Short mmCIF file of C-alpha atoms in Angstrom, two decimals:
data_model
loop_
_atom_site.label_atom_id
_atom_site.label_comp_id
_atom_site.label_asym_id
_atom_site.label_seq_id
_atom_site.Cartn_x
_atom_site.Cartn_y
_atom_site.Cartn_z
CA MET A 30 20.36 50.28 23.57
CA LYS A 31 19.38 47.55 26.02
CA ASN A 32 16.22 46.85 24.00
CA ARG A 33 18.22 46.57 20.77
CA LEU A 34 20.68 44.20 22.44
CA PHE A 35 17.84 42.11 23.85
CA TYR A 36 16.05 41.79 20.51
CA GLY A 37 19.34 41.06 18.74
CA VAL A 38 20.13 38.21 21.14
CA PHE A 39 16.53 36.96 20.93
CA LEU A 40 16.67 36.92 17.11
CA PHE A 41 20.02 35.09 17.16
CA VAL A 42 18.70 32.44 19.58
CA LEU A 43 15.51 32.05 17.54
CA LEU A 44 17.37 31.59 14.24
CA THR A 45 19.91 29.15 15.69
CA SER A 46 17.07 27.21 17.29
CA PHE A 47 15.43 26.77 13.87
CA VAL A 48 18.74 25.53 12.45
CA SER A 49 19.46 23.15 15.33
CA GLY A 50 15.93 21.79 15.35
CA HIS A 51 15.06 22.88 18.90
CA ILE A 52 12.15 25.02 17.68
CA SER A 53 10.02 23.84 14.79
CA PRO A 54 8.96 26.47 12.23
CA PRO A 55 5.22 27.07 12.18
CA GLU A 56 3.31 24.72 9.90
CA LYS A 57 1.57 26.20 6.90
CA LYS A 58 -2.15 26.57 7.42
CA LYS A 59 -4.80 26.67 4.76
CA GLU A 60 -8.52 27.04 5.23
CA ILE A 61 -10.79 24.67 3.33
CA LYS A 62 -12.66 26.56 0.66
CA SER A 63 -16.40 26.83 1.05
CA GLY A 64 -18.15 24.08 -0.87
CA SER A 65 -15.06 21.87 -1.34
CA THR A 66 -16.66 18.81 0.22
CA GLN A 67 -19.93 19.28 -1.65
CA LYS A 68 -18.08 19.66 -4.94
CA LEU A 69 -16.05 16.50 -4.35
CA ASP A 70 -19.13 14.56 -3.23
CA ALA A 71 -20.69 15.25 -6.63
CA ILE A 72 -17.49 14.14 -8.37
CA PHE A 73 -17.41 10.91 -6.35
CA LYS A 74 -20.99 10.07 -7.25
CA LYS A 75 -20.38 10.62 -10.96
CA SER A 76 -16.94 8.97 -11.11
CA ILE A 77 -17.97 5.44 -10.11
CA ALA A 78 -20.32 5.31 -13.11
CA ASP A 79 -17.71 6.83 -15.45
CA PHE A 80 -15.06 4.32 -14.34
CA ASN A 81 -17.48 1.38 -14.10
CA VAL A 82 -16.61 0.79 -10.43
CA PRO A 83 -19.39 -1.03 -8.54
CA GLY A 84 -18.74 0.56 -5.17
CA MET A 85 -16.50 2.96 -3.28
CA ALA A 86 -16.16 4.55 0.14
CA VAL A 87 -14.33 7.78 0.97
CA ALA A 88 -13.41 9.53 4.22
CA ILE A 89 -11.75 12.96 4.56
CA VAL A 90 -10.42 14.33 7.85
CA LYS A 91 -9.27 17.89 8.52
CA ASP A 92 -8.02 19.51 11.72
CA GLY A 93 -9.06 16.58 13.88
CA LYS A 94 -12.55 16.23 12.43
CA THR A 95 -14.07 13.86 9.90
CA ILE A 96 -15.68 16.14 7.33
CA LEU A 97 -16.78 13.36 4.95
CA SER A 98 -17.36 9.65 5.55
CA LYS A 99 -19.56 8.10 2.91
CA GLY A 100 -20.25 5.14 0.66
CA TYR A 101 -21.05 5.24 -3.05
CA GLY A 102 -22.45 2.56 -5.34
CA VAL A 103 -22.92 -1.07 -4.42
CA LYS A 104 -21.12 -3.82 -2.54
CA HIS A 105 -22.07 -6.48 -5.09
CA ALA A 106 -22.81 -5.94 -8.78
CA VAL A 107 -25.62 -8.51 -8.75
CA THR A 108 -27.34 -8.06 -5.37
CA LYS A 109 -26.98 -4.23 -5.54
CA GLU A 110 -26.59 -3.80 -1.76
CA LYS A 111 -25.43 -0.25 -1.04
CA VAL A 112 -21.97 0.66 0.23
CA ASP A 113 -21.80 2.77 3.39
CA ASP A 114 -18.93 4.10 5.46
CA HIS A 115 -18.83 0.91 7.58
CA THR A 116 -18.51 -1.43 4.57
CA GLN A 117 -15.30 -3.45 4.75
CA PHE A 118 -12.81 -3.56 1.90
CA ALA A 119 -9.29 -4.97 1.66
CA ILE A 120 -6.79 -2.15 2.22
CA ALA A 121 -3.94 -4.40 0.96
CA SER A 122 -0.57 -2.59 1.02
CA ASN A 123 -1.91 0.27 3.14
CA THR A 124 -1.24 -2.38 5.81
CA LYS A 125 2.47 -1.58 5.55
CA ALA A 126 2.08 1.67 7.49
CA PHE A 127 0.51 -0.28 10.37
CA THR A 128 3.55 -2.57 10.46
CA SER A 129 5.90 0.42 10.51
CA ALA A 130 3.86 1.98 13.31
CA ALA A 131 4.05 -1.27 15.29
CA LEU A 132 7.83 -1.20 14.99
CA ALA A 133 7.87 2.49 15.95
CA MET A 134 6.13 1.55 19.20
CA LEU A 135 8.85 -1.02 19.86
CA VAL A 136 11.50 1.63 19.13
CA ASP A 137 9.85 3.88 21.72
CA ALA A 138 9.82 1.01 24.19
CA GLY A 139 13.58 0.63 23.75
CA LYS A 140 13.22 -2.92 22.47
CA ILE A 141 14.59 -2.29 18.98
CA LYS A 142 16.32 0.38 16.89
CA TRP A 143 15.64 1.08 13.21
CA THR A 144 19.32 0.32 12.56
CA ASP A 145 19.26 -3.10 14.23
CA LYS A 146 20.29 -6.01 12.02
CA VAL A 147 17.48 -8.29 10.92
CA ARG A 148 19.51 -11.41 11.69
CA ASP A 149 19.67 -10.41 15.35
CA TYR A 150 15.93 -11.19 15.53
CA LEU A 151 15.38 -13.68 12.70
CA PRO A 152 18.32 -16.13 12.56
CA TYR A 153 16.66 -17.96 9.65
CA PHE A 154 16.63 -14.81 7.48
CA LYS A 155 18.95 -15.11 4.47
CA LEU A 156 19.27 -13.27 1.17
CA TYR A 157 21.31 -13.63 -1.99
CA SER A 158 24.60 -12.56 -0.41
CA PRO A 159 26.22 -13.26 2.98
CA TYR A 160 27.11 -9.57 3.23
CA VAL A 161 23.53 -8.42 2.61
CA THR A 162 22.19 -11.11 4.94
CA ASP A 163 24.40 -9.83 7.76
CA GLU A 164 24.04 -6.10 7.10
CA ILE A 165 20.38 -5.53 6.20
CA THR A 166 18.56 -3.56 8.90
CA ILE A 167 14.96 -3.14 10.03
CA ALA A 168 14.86 0.23 8.24
CA ASP A 169 16.09 -1.42 5.02
CA LEU A 170 13.14 -3.84 5.18
CA LEU A 171 10.70 -0.93 5.43
CA CYS A 172 11.98 1.26 2.58
CA HIS A 173 12.44 -1.22 -0.29
CA ARG A 174 16.20 -1.03 -0.82
CA SER A 175 17.15 -4.70 -0.47
CA GLY A 176 18.40 -4.95 -4.06
CA LEU A 177 15.50 -7.20 -5.11
CA ALA A 178 13.21 -6.34 -8.00
CA THR A 179 9.71 -4.96 -7.42
CA PHE A 180 7.29 -7.78 -6.48
CA SER A 181 10.18 -10.25 -6.52
CA GLY A 182 9.11 -13.55 -4.94
CA ASP A 183 5.39 -12.80 -4.75
CA LEU A 184 4.68 -16.18 -6.34
CA ILE A 185 6.04 -17.79 -3.16
CA TRP A 186 3.27 -16.43 -0.95
CA TYR A 187 0.33 -15.57 -3.21
CA GLY A 188 -2.45 -18.07 -2.49
CA SER A 189 0.09 -20.63 -1.29
CA GLU A 190 0.13 -22.87 1.76
CA HIS A 191 3.60 -21.65 2.80
CA SER A 192 3.69 -20.19 6.32
CA ARG A 193 5.03 -16.70 6.98
CA GLU A 194 8.34 -18.08 8.22
CA GLU A 195 8.60 -20.41 5.23
CA VAL A 196 7.97 -17.54 2.80
CA VAL A 197 10.78 -15.52 4.41
CA LYS A 198 13.11 -18.54 4.32
CA ARG A 199 12.48 -19.14 0.61
CA ALA A 200 13.44 -15.53 -0.22
CA ARG A 201 17.09 -16.64 -0.01
CA TYR A 202 16.77 -17.95 -3.57
CA LEU A 203 15.69 -14.64 -5.09
CA VAL A 204 18.19 -13.03 -7.47
CA PRO A 205 18.89 -9.28 -7.07
CA THR A 206 18.51 -6.83 -9.94
CA MET A 207 20.55 -4.01 -8.37
CA GLY A 208 23.08 -3.46 -5.62
CA PHE A 209 22.12 -3.48 -1.96
CA ARG A 210 20.74 0.02 -1.10
CA ASP A 211 21.40 1.11 -4.70
CA GLY A 212 17.76 1.65 -5.65
CA TYR A 213 14.07 1.06 -5.10
CA GLY A 214 12.52 -2.40 -5.44
CA TYR A 215 9.10 -2.81 -3.83
CA SER A 216 9.17 -5.97 -1.71
CA ASN A 217 6.22 -7.53 0.10
CA ILE A 218 8.43 -10.25 1.55
CA MET A 219 10.74 -7.74 3.25
CA PHE A 220 7.70 -6.25 4.99
CA LEU A 221 6.64 -9.74 6.01
CA ALA A 222 10.06 -10.15 7.64
CA ALA A 223 9.52 -6.84 9.45
CA GLY A 224 6.22 -8.16 10.80
CA GLU A 225 7.96 -11.30 11.99
CA ILE A 226 10.30 -9.06 14.02
CA VAL A 227 7.25 -7.49 15.68
CA SER A 228 6.18 -10.98 16.69
CA LYS A 229 9.63 -12.02 17.88
CA VAL A 230 10.20 -8.93 20.01
CA SER A 231 6.69 -8.44 21.42
CA GLY A 232 5.98 -12.09 22.18
CA MET A 233 2.63 -11.93 20.37
CA SER A 234 1.70 -12.44 16.75
CA TRP A 235 1.80 -9.43 14.43
CA ASP A 236 -1.99 -9.80 14.09
CA ASN A 237 -2.57 -9.61 17.84
CA PHE A 238 -0.10 -6.75 18.25
CA VAL A 239 -1.80 -4.43 15.74
CA LYS A 240 -5.21 -5.44 17.08
CA GLN A 241 -4.39 -4.84 20.75
CA LYS A 242 -2.10 -1.83 20.31
CA ILE A 243 -3.85 -0.03 17.42
CA PHE A 244 -7.29 -1.33 16.41
CA VAL A 245 -8.81 -1.66 19.88
CA PRO A 246 -7.56 1.63 21.38
CA LEU A 247 -8.65 3.52 18.26
CA GLY A 248 -12.10 1.91 18.27
CA MET A 249 -11.51 0.28 14.87
CA THR A 250 -14.14 -2.37 15.56
CA ASN A 251 -14.72 -3.16 11.90
CA THR A 252 -11.08 -3.88 11.08
CA ASN A 253 -9.19 -7.19 11.03
CA THR A 254 -6.08 -8.86 9.65
CA SER A 255 -7.65 -11.89 7.97
CA ILE A 256 -10.67 -12.78 5.88
CA ARG A 257 -11.09 -15.66 8.36
CA ASP A 258 -12.22 -13.03 10.86
CA PHE A 259 -15.19 -11.84 8.79
CA ARG A 260 -18.42 -12.24 10.76
CA SER A 261 -21.37 -14.01 9.16
CA ASP A 262 -23.30 -10.72 9.24
CA ALA A 263 -20.36 -8.63 8.00
CA ASN A 264 -21.02 -5.45 6.05
CA LEU A 265 -18.68 -6.58 3.31
CA ALA A 266 -17.82 -5.36 -0.17
CA THR A 267 -17.34 -8.05 -2.83
CA PRO A 268 -14.25 -7.86 -5.07
CA HIS A 269 -14.87 -7.64 -8.83
CA ASN A 270 -12.99 -8.02 -12.08
CA GLU A 271 -14.17 -6.15 -15.14
CA VAL A 272 -14.56 -8.54 -18.07
CA GLY A 273 -15.73 -7.10 -21.38
CA GLY A 274 -17.09 -4.03 -19.60
CA VAL A 275 -19.07 -6.13 -17.09
CA ASN A 276 -18.17 -6.34 -13.38
CA LYS A 277 -17.88 -9.99 -12.37
CA PRO A 278 -17.90 -10.78 -8.61
CA ILE A 279 -14.93 -12.90 -7.53
CA ASP A 280 -14.00 -14.69 -4.30
CA TRP A 281 -11.90 -13.19 -1.55
CA VAL A 282 -8.38 -14.67 -1.54
CA ASN A 283 -6.64 -15.44 1.75
CA TRP A 284 -3.54 -13.28 2.26
CA ASP A 285 -2.72 -14.45 5.79
CA ASN A 286 0.80 -15.59 4.97
CA ILE A 287 1.84 -12.11 3.79
CA GLY A 288 -0.15 -10.41 6.59
CA PRO A 289 2.23 -7.59 7.68
CA ALA A 290 2.56 -6.48 4.05
CA GLY A 291 -1.07 -6.50 3.03
CA SER A 292 -3.77 -8.46 4.87
CA ILE A 293 -5.75 -5.78 6.75
CA ASN A 294 -9.44 -5.29 5.92
CA SER A 295 -11.20 -2.14 7.08
CA CYS A 296 -13.81 0.54 6.37
CA VAL A 297 -13.49 4.30 5.94
CA ALA A 298 -15.24 5.00 9.27
CA ASP A 299 -12.45 3.08 11.04
CA MET A 300 -9.69 4.36 8.77
CA SER A 301 -10.62 7.96 9.62
CA TRP A 302 -9.34 7.27 13.16
CA TRP A 303 -6.11 5.94 11.70
CA LEU A 304 -5.76 9.11 9.60
CA GLU A 305 -6.28 11.30 12.67
CA LEU A 306 -3.69 9.32 14.63
CA GLN A 307 -1.20 9.73 11.79
CA LEU A 308 -1.88 13.46 11.48
CA GLY A 309 -1.53 13.71 15.26
CA LYS A 310 1.96 12.26 14.82
CA GLY A 311 1.26 9.32 17.07
CA THR A 312 -1.10 10.97 19.55
CA LEU A 313 -4.91 11.01 19.54
CA ASP A 314 -7.16 12.36 22.28
CA GLU A 315 -4.10 12.73 24.54
CA GLN A 316 -3.26 9.03 24.20
CA VAL A 317 0.29 8.57 22.93
CA PHE A 318 0.73 5.57 20.62
CA TRP A 319 4.24 6.53 19.50
CA ASN A 320 6.56 9.48 19.93
CA GLU A 321 6.21 12.37 17.47
CA GLN A 322 9.81 11.87 16.35
CA ARG A 323 8.91 8.40 15.05
CA SER A 324 6.41 9.98 12.62
CA TYR A 325 9.10 12.23 11.17
CA GLU A 326 11.35 9.17 10.81
CA MET A 327 8.62 7.18 9.04
CA TRP A 328 7.99 10.14 6.71
CA GLU A 329 11.68 10.69 5.92
CA ASN A 330 12.77 10.07 2.31
CA MET A 331 14.87 6.94 2.79
CA THR A 332 14.84 5.67 -0.80
CA PRO A 333 14.63 8.30 -3.57
CA LYS A 334 12.62 7.50 -6.67
CA PRO A 335 12.79 9.35 -10.01
CA VAL A 336 10.11 11.80 -11.10
CA SER A 337 8.78 10.33 -14.35
CA LYS A 338 8.26 12.25 -17.58
CA TRP A 339 4.50 11.85 -17.19
CA GLN A 340 4.73 13.37 -13.71
CA ARG A 341 6.88 16.24 -14.94
CA ASP A 342 4.48 16.93 -17.81
CA HIS A 343 1.22 16.64 -15.84
CA GLN A 344 2.33 17.69 -12.34
CA PRO A 345 4.86 20.53 -12.62
CA SER A 346 4.73 21.08 -8.83
CA ARG A 347 5.91 17.51 -8.18
CA HIS A 348 9.62 17.87 -7.49
CA PHE A 349 10.54 14.64 -5.73
CA ASN A 350 9.37 11.06 -5.18
CA GLY A 351 10.55 8.65 -2.56
CA TYR A 352 9.73 6.02 0.02
CA GLY A 353 10.03 6.32 3.79
CA LEU A 354 9.27 3.63 6.35
CA GLY A 355 5.99 2.18 5.09
CA TRP A 356 4.95 5.36 3.27
CA GLU A 357 5.30 6.77 -0.25
CA LEU A 358 6.45 10.39 -0.41
CA MET A 359 6.21 13.20 -2.94
CA GLU A 360 5.97 16.96 -3.21
CA TYR A 361 2.82 18.35 -4.78
CA GLY A 362 1.48 21.90 -4.84
CA GLY A 363 4.28 22.99 -2.51
CA TYR A 364 3.41 20.43 0.16
CA LYS A 365 4.88 17.12 1.25
CA ILE A 366 2.39 14.34 0.50
CA VAL A 367 2.60 11.12 2.54
CA SER A 368 0.58 8.32 0.98
CA HIS A 369 0.24 4.68 0.03
CA GLY A 370 -1.77 2.59 -2.38
CA GLY A 371 -3.14 -0.91 -2.05
CA GLY A 372 -3.97 -3.53 -4.66
CA TYR A 373 -5.86 -6.70 -3.76
CA ASP A 374 -7.72 -9.22 -5.94
CA GLY A 375 -10.61 -7.11 -7.28
CA MET A 376 -9.97 -4.09 -5.03
CA ILE A 377 -7.84 -0.91 -5.13
CA SER A 378 -7.35 1.56 -2.27
CA LYS A 379 -5.47 4.74 -1.42
CA THR A 380 -4.48 6.54 1.81
CA VAL A 381 -3.16 10.12 1.68
CA LEU A 382 -1.86 12.55 4.32
CA VAL A 383 -0.90 16.23 4.00
CA PRO A 384 0.65 16.76 7.45
CA GLU A 385 1.26 20.51 7.02
CA LEU A 386 -2.45 21.07 6.45
CA ASN A 387 -3.64 18.47 8.97
CA LEU A 388 -5.53 16.88 6.07
CA GLY A 389 -5.98 13.21 5.22
CA PHE A 390 -8.24 10.99 3.17
CA VAL A 391 -8.82 7.35 2.28
CA ILE A 392 -10.44 5.84 -0.82
CA LEU A 393 -11.58 2.18 -0.98
CA THR A 394 -12.99 0.55 -4.13
CA ASN A 395 -14.16 -2.93 -5.18
CA ASN A 396 -12.73 -3.46 -8.63
CA ILE A 397 -9.42 -2.91 -10.41
CA SER A 398 -9.24 0.62 -11.81
CA ASN A 399 -7.20 3.80 -11.64
CA LEU A 400 -10.09 5.71 -10.02
CA PRO A 401 -8.39 6.03 -6.57
CA SER A 402 -5.35 7.64 -8.21
CA CYS A 403 -7.56 9.95 -10.22
CA LEU A 404 -9.56 11.05 -7.18
CA THR A 405 -6.36 11.58 -5.19
CA TYR A 406 -5.44 14.46 -7.50
CA GLU A 407 -8.99 15.79 -7.57
CA ILE A 408 -8.96 16.01 -3.76
CA LEU A 409 -5.44 17.41 -3.52
CA ASP A 410 -6.11 20.08 -6.14
CA GLU A 411 -9.29 21.11 -4.35
CA TYR A 412 -7.85 21.41 -0.85
CA LEU A 413 -4.31 22.53 -1.70
CA GLY A 414 -5.52 25.21 -4.07
CA VAL A 415 -3.50 23.81 -6.96
CA LYS A 416 -4.42 25.50 -10.21
CA GLN A 417 -5.85 22.55 -12.10
CA GLN A 418 -4.04 22.14 -15.41
CA ASN A 419 -5.58 18.74 -16.03
CA ASP A 420 -9.09 17.41 -16.19
CA TRP A 421 -8.11 14.45 -14.04
CA LEU A 422 -11.33 12.51 -14.62
CA GLN A 423 -11.01 12.81 -18.37
CA THR A 424 -7.26 12.13 -18.31
CA PHE A 425 -7.59 8.89 -16.34
CA LEU A 426 -10.68 7.81 -18.27
CA THR A 427 -8.67 8.18 -21.46
CA TYR A 428 -5.98 5.90 -20.00
CA LYS A 429 -8.61 3.36 -19.00
CA LYS A 430 -10.04 3.30 -22.54
CA GLU A 431 -6.58 3.13 -24.10
CA ASP A 432 -5.64 0.19 -21.86
CA ALA A 433 -8.82 -1.67 -22.84
CA LEU A 434 -8.11 -1.11 -26.54
CA ALA A 435 -4.49 -2.19 -26.12
CA GLU A 436 -5.62 -5.40 -24.43
CA LYS A 437 -8.01 -6.17 -27.29
CA ARG A 438 -5.30 -5.47 -29.87
CA LYS A 439 -2.90 -7.77 -28.05
CA LEU A 440 -5.41 -10.64 -28.08
CA VAL A 441 -5.92 -10.16 -31.81
CA ASP A 442 -2.18 -9.94 -32.45
CA ASP A 443 -1.45 -13.01 -30.32
CA GLU A 444 -3.97 -15.05 -32.28
CA ALA A 445 -2.66 -13.76 -35.61
CA ASN A 446 0.91 -14.61 -34.66
CA ARG A 447 0.10 -18.03 -33.24
CA VAL A 448 1.74 -20.81 -35.22
CA LYS A 449 -1.13 -23.12 -36.13
CA ASN A 450 -1.24 -26.86 -36.72
CA THR A 451 1.68 -27.66 -34.45
CA LYS A 452 2.07 -30.69 -32.22
CA PRO A 453 4.23 -31.57 -29.21
CA SER A 454 7.75 -32.79 -29.89
CA LEU A 455 7.26 -35.71 -27.49
CA ALA A 456 4.44 -38.04 -26.57
CA LEU A 457 2.26 -36.43 -23.87
CA ASP A 458 3.21 -39.09 -21.33
CA GLU A 459 6.81 -37.93 -21.51
CA TYR A 460 5.90 -34.48 -20.17
CA CYS A 461 4.23 -35.90 -17.08
CA GLY A 462 5.97 -35.79 -13.74
CA THR A 463 6.88 -33.61 -10.78
CA TYR A 464 8.93 -30.50 -11.50
CA HIS A 465 10.70 -29.05 -8.45
CA CYS A 466 11.83 -25.49 -7.70
CA GLN A 467 13.70 -25.00 -4.42
CA MET A 468 12.31 -21.48 -4.11
CA TYR A 469 8.67 -22.26 -4.89
CA GLY A 470 8.03 -25.97 -4.45
CA ASP A 471 6.55 -28.70 -6.67
CA VAL A 472 4.58 -28.40 -9.89
CA VAL A 473 2.94 -31.60 -11.14
CA VAL A 474 1.98 -32.32 -14.74
CA THR A 475 -0.43 -35.21 -15.42
CA LYS A 476 -2.30 -36.53 -18.43
CA GLU A 477 -5.91 -35.34 -18.31
CA SER A 478 -7.08 -37.07 -21.49
CA SER A 479 -5.62 -38.52 -24.66
CA ASP A 480 -4.80 -35.07 -25.99
CA HIS A 481 -4.55 -32.80 -22.93
CA LEU A 482 -2.22 -32.30 -19.99
CA LYS A 483 -3.13 -30.89 -16.58
CA ILE A 484 -0.83 -28.68 -14.48
CA ASP A 485 -1.03 -28.39 -10.69
CA PHE A 486 1.07 -25.90 -8.69
CA LYS A 487 1.08 -27.90 -5.46
CA PRO A 488 1.68 -25.10 -2.94
CA THR A 489 -1.12 -22.98 -4.46
CA ALA A 490 -4.64 -24.39 -4.77
CA LEU A 491 -5.62 -21.52 -7.11
CA PHE A 492 -3.08 -22.54 -9.73
CA LYS A 493 -4.50 -25.56 -11.55
CA GLY A 494 -5.46 -25.82 -15.18
CA THR A 495 -5.46 -27.56 -18.51
CA LEU A 496 -2.46 -27.09 -20.78
#
């Protein structure tokens, strides 16, 4: 009788502890199948040729160990130098998770709360409405629910001479496309504002904070926040654009003024440490970077996103999409997937975590293609044991070919629909002058020759051309 009473009380305490959150249920464990890494390695080698990607690097970590860290292809389509796992690429918007982590450290230090109002730290911060300006919080900045459209205002910062503070100030002129906290609108400028809070509270620049608090302790010696920090002997991938099926090397573009949203450059050898820190929920080798609770907060679904028809048709185990604090979220194969993508001029990247399996991987590439997305599902299917209903390589290759054909058709259609033999309504001189936009700045039109005008977007050296 006493034993029955004891076990009854024990079971009651155990069950109520699960409900109250005092005891966490055991995480699901799954052993990696024999040959998984070798199988994927072969896929990686083949895929860069199939997708016409010059170079790629991949790292996979599992249970605190790096089980793959390797380069594929070349850094430069002309020189043919080989990619290795220390080759630097732009990680672009994968930077956002670093900014969230920096803020998590400040939460732990008691210097901020996720629910603090942005205006308490950045008095110059203003948006389209006095109410939104006063009410928007740090968490709102990090989960894309400001009411602004996706990529709204990117013209303000891209390639421009505007400082970080000036970019944030000019966001006041952006027009919302939905109600505040009513939906998802991906905003680089809101993440920039979050990085400015890091600077304000810590007393050091965002760049120095992530370097001193994350890069250096993790041993990420081949990682920086600006292309200005590239060494002369850097092991560096070159960005490429595919033109007519040929990879054309292009210049790196300076993203310093949007830094906290996308300026980090790294390699998969360094990023594997970042993956292990994330999977360790803020702790690595007994060094605590942030409290475990902060990880759960960053991985919480703050802004729901719809599951698209394509996702329902091709990924029947994908039951939700959302965005946390600096991380994209979804369910796939019965597991919560925490991930992010990054798109830079001539480079695409992807970072993926499966916390329940202590699994993570990063993919870095040096042209614009959907290969990182394709390989994400190849890796997930392999390690999660998802019964593959799609030939992902073939599926994404089909999309690539269809996109190329659609682009060609559009060029043909545009030319066919162009009204020929027209002339300007006014004399060319009458179009010349300075055109001003309070959000962006000045655009100057001048006469280049007797029959051509030249346009010059003054804040952005990249934007000049003949009309």
